[in-house]
Amino acid sequence: MRFLPVLLVVLLAGTTPVAAQVADDKTVVPGVRIGRWTLMTSIPELLRMNGPSSSRPSIASMLVPAATWYSWDSLGIAAGAHDRRYTAYLAVYDGDYAAPRGVGIRASRNAVLTAHGEPTYEGDLIVQGRTITVLAYDKIGLAYFLHNDVVQVYLIFHPGNLQHLIISC
């Protein structure tokens, strides 16, 4: 019995609160979350969490212009919504986020294809005179936007909603 308090202290000292783990999390889970931001997080909640969005539009707003975008340049993340309330997309355009299967910003087209296989959708957009290639994976809710075969932005969306994303482009 006299070892029980010591054992409890050792066990409790070795645990990290879940909230602390999530706060520092930079993991990207396609179709679910980027760090502590989830596709279930409302735009007003994101604004409360991160403060006012950047005044300068992010590249994500040019790629999916039908959505209203809120971006935080200091975080390198943007959230897109169609109704200004519910998050439809979360995009990474900068930062050290743990990209899906190690394929993130500045990765090559070959790295995307090697990691994820053939996309559900592949197509080109012309944005400000530049050709942007879209490689999208509907089953997992992940899309990459590449210029000159290099990832510039990747975003997550609700799996099965690729049609809404492509229409928005």
Tab-separated table of C-alpha atoms in Angstrom:
chain	number	residue	atom	x	y	z
A	1	MET	CA	0.000	0.000	0.000
A	2	ARG	CA	2.783	2.456	0.703
A	3	PHE	CA	3.914	2.189	-2.962
A	4	LEU	CA	0.465	3.065	-4.310
A	5	PRO	CA	0.862	6.890	-3.971
A	6	VAL	CA	4.271	6.714	-5.672
A	7	LEU	CA	2.844	4.557	-8.444
A	8	LEU	CA	-0.019	7.011	-8.991
A	9	VAL	CA	2.372	9.970	-9.181
A	10	VAL	CA	4.557	8.151	-11.724
A	11	LEU	CA	1.558	7.148	-13.836
A	12	LEU	CA	0.006	10.611	-13.760
A	13	ALA	CA	3.300	12.358	-14.507
A	14	GLY	CA	3.726	10.256	-17.648
A	15	THR	CA	0.401	11.251	-19.137
A	16	THR	CA	-0.231	14.339	-21.198
A	17	PRO	CA	-3.691	15.854	-21.226
A	18	VAL	CA	-5.537	15.267	-24.487
A	19	ALA	CA	-6.159	18.996	-24.934
A	20	ALA	CA	-2.417	19.696	-24.767
A	21	GLN	CA	-1.706	16.980	-27.340
A	22	VAL	CA	-4.246	18.389	-29.778
A	23	ALA	CA	-3.186	22.032	-29.272
A	24	ASP	CA	0.315	21.336	-30.622
A	25	ASP	CA	-0.835	18.819	-33.204
A	26	LYS	CA	0.106	19.529	-36.817
A	27	THR	CA	-1.168	16.229	-38.186
A	28	VAL	CA	-3.296	16.214	-41.320
A	29	VAL	CA	-5.983	13.541	-41.503
A	30	PRO	CA	-7.640	13.600	-44.952
A	31	GLY	CA	-11.385	14.123	-44.798
A	32	VAL	CA	-11.239	14.883	-41.059
A	33	ARG	CA	-8.820	17.510	-39.747
A	34	ILE	CA	-5.706	19.631	-40.026
A	35	GLY	CA	-4.140	19.894	-36.589
A	36	ARG	CA	-6.839	20.931	-34.151
A	37	TRP	CA	-9.116	22.233	-36.918
A	38	THR	CA	-11.765	19.788	-38.102
A	39	LEU	CA	-14.269	19.882	-40.900
A	40	MET	CA	-16.867	19.919	-38.118
A	41	THR	CA	-15.500	23.197	-36.699
A	42	SER	CA	-17.712	26.150	-37.622
A	43	ILE	CA	-16.267	29.299	-39.166
A	44	PRO	CA	-17.271	31.415	-36.123
A	45	GLU	CA	-15.459	28.917	-33.877
A	46	LEU	CA	-12.323	29.067	-36.078
A	47	LEU	CA	-12.421	32.865	-35.827
A	48	ARG	CA	-12.661	32.599	-32.018
A	49	MET	CA	-9.777	30.096	-31.922
A	50	ASN	CA	-7.421	31.965	-34.267
A	51	GLY	CA	-8.501	35.595	-34.230
A	52	PRO	CA	-9.385	37.632	-37.302
A	53	SER	CA	-8.459	36.120	-40.630
A	54	SER	CA	-5.785	37.684	-42.839
A	55	SER	CA	-6.856	40.597	-44.986
A	56	ARG	CA	-4.879	39.253	-47.941
A	57	PRO	CA	-6.650	36.379	-49.727
A	58	SER	CA	-4.806	33.068	-49.713
A	59	ILE	CA	-4.017	31.078	-52.826
A	60	ALA	CA	-6.841	28.709	-51.800
A	61	SER	CA	-9.370	31.468	-52.500
A	62	MET	CA	-8.149	31.651	-56.097
A	63	LEU	CA	-8.296	27.874	-56.553
A	64	VAL	CA	-11.818	27.406	-55.201
A	65	PRO	CA	-13.422	30.812	-55.832
A	66	ALA	CA	-17.029	29.700	-55.199
A	67	ALA	CA	-16.222	29.324	-51.488
A	68	THR	CA	-15.773	32.135	-48.992
A	69	TRP	CA	-12.269	31.736	-47.557
A	70	TYR	CA	-10.844	32.639	-44.161
A	71	SER	CA	-7.066	32.366	-44.022
A	72	TRP	CA	-4.492	32.767	-41.312
A	73	ASP	CA	-1.117	33.496	-42.914
A	74	SER	CA	0.739	33.037	-39.629
A	75	LEU	CA	-0.574	29.438	-39.554
A	76	GLY	CA	-0.473	28.722	-43.286
A	77	ILE	CA	-4.034	27.408	-43.185
A	78	ALA	CA	-7.323	28.498	-44.706
A	79	ALA	CA	-10.927	27.405	-44.207
A	80	GLY	CA	-13.503	27.546	-46.986
A	81	ALA	CA	-17.274	27.693	-46.587
A	82	HIS	CA	-20.225	28.012	-48.945
A	83	ASP	CA	-22.590	29.472	-46.364
A	84	ARG	CA	-20.116	31.521	-44.269
A	85	ARG	CA	-20.892	29.275	-41.321
A	86	TYR	CA	-19.902	25.637	-41.886
A	87	THR	CA	-16.444	24.537	-42.969
A	88	ALA	CA	-16.457	22.717	-46.308
A	89	TYR	CA	-12.685	22.733	-46.892
A	90	LEU	CA	-9.485	23.134	-44.920
A	91	ALA	CA	-6.379	24.019	-46.905
A	92	VAL	CA	-2.660	24.073	-46.126
A	93	TYR	CA	-0.595	26.556	-48.129
A	94	ASP	CA	2.422	26.965	-45.834
A	95	GLY	CA	3.878	25.628	-42.615
A	96	ASP	CA	5.250	22.411	-41.219
A	97	TYR	CA	2.118	20.287	-41.126
A	98	ALA	CA	2.474	16.512	-41.137
A	99	ALA	CA	1.129	15.963	-44.622
A	100	PRO	CA	-0.715	12.795	-45.599
A	101	ARG	CA	1.834	10.031	-46.245
A	102	GLY	CA	4.590	12.653	-46.133
A	103	VAL	CA	3.366	14.428	-49.287
A	104	GLY	CA	2.945	18.120	-48.577
A	105	ILE	CA	3.869	21.565	-49.830
A	106	ARG	CA	6.664	21.488	-52.431
A	107	ALA	CA	6.262	17.730	-53.015
A	108	SER	CA	6.435	16.491	-56.598
A	109	ARG	CA	3.617	15.119	-58.698
A	110	ASN	CA	5.393	11.740	-58.669
A	111	ALA	CA	5.438	11.779	-54.856
A	112	VAL	CA	1.667	12.367	-54.791
A	113	LEU	CA	1.002	9.543	-57.255
A	114	THR	CA	3.408	7.156	-55.517
A	115	ALA	CA	1.824	7.808	-52.119
A	116	HIS	CA	-1.841	7.884	-53.124
A	117	GLY	CA	-2.121	6.131	-56.495
A	118	GLU	CA	-4.277	7.300	-59.364
A	119	PRO	CA	-6.589	10.168	-58.405
A	120	THR	CA	-10.360	10.034	-58.632
A	121	TYR	CA	-10.144	13.279	-60.590
A	122	GLU	CA	-7.332	14.975	-62.472
A	123	GLY	CA	-7.761	18.243	-64.308
A	124	ASP	CA	-6.269	21.643	-64.959
A	125	LEU	CA	-7.349	25.128	-63.902
A	126	ILE	CA	-6.038	28.419	-65.228
A	127	VAL	CA	-5.447	30.762	-62.297
A	128	GLN	CA	-3.912	34.171	-62.968
A	129	GLY	CA	-2.421	32.861	-66.209
A	130	ARG	CA	-0.852	29.811	-64.539
A	131	THR	CA	-1.897	26.225	-65.173
A	132	ILE	CA	-2.766	24.502	-61.901
A	133	THR	CA	-3.205	20.724	-61.935
A	134	VAL	CA	-5.705	19.222	-59.501
A	135	LEU	CA	-5.176	15.669	-58.211
A	136	ALA	CA	-8.166	14.746	-56.049
A	137	TYR	CA	-8.992	11.627	-54.031
A	138	ASP	CA	-12.714	11.491	-53.294
A	139	LYS	CA	-12.738	8.405	-51.036
A	140	ILE	CA	-10.366	9.993	-48.512
A	141	GLY	CA	-11.303	13.671	-48.959
A	142	LEU	CA	-7.961	15.030	-50.170
A	143	ALA	CA	-6.980	17.245	-53.111
A	144	TYR	CA	-3.589	18.531	-54.228
A	145	PHE	CA	-3.094	21.652	-56.363
A	146	LEU	CA	0.172	21.658	-58.315
A	147	HIS	CA	1.977	24.225	-60.447
A	148	ASN	CA	4.806	22.915	-62.657
A	149	ASP	CA	4.281	19.470	-61.058
A	150	VAL	CA	4.977	20.804	-57.537
A	151	VAL	CA	2.369	20.925	-54.745
A	152	GLN	CA	1.398	24.510	-53.895
A	153	VAL	CA	-1.686	23.786	-51.773
A	154	TYR	CA	-3.473	20.736	-50.503
A	155	LEU	CA	-6.891	20.638	-48.968
A	156	ILE	CA	-9.201	18.259	-47.212
A	157	PHE	CA	-12.917	17.964	-47.765
A	158	HIS	CA	-15.721	15.664	-46.693
A	159	PRO	CA	-15.148	12.283	-48.436
A	160	GLY	CA	-17.642	11.739	-51.219
A	161	ASN	CA	-18.039	15.491	-51.862
A	162	LEU	CA	-15.526	15.804	-54.677
A	163	GLN	CA	-18.260	16.896	-57.072
A	164	HIS	CA	-18.940	19.973	-54.920
A	165	LEU	CA	-15.245	20.827	-54.880
A	166	ILE	CA	-14.831	20.511	-58.649
A	167	ILE	CA	-17.962	22.576	-59.341
A	168	SER	CA	-16.557	25.238	-56.992
A	169	CYS	CA	-13.299	25.409	-58.934
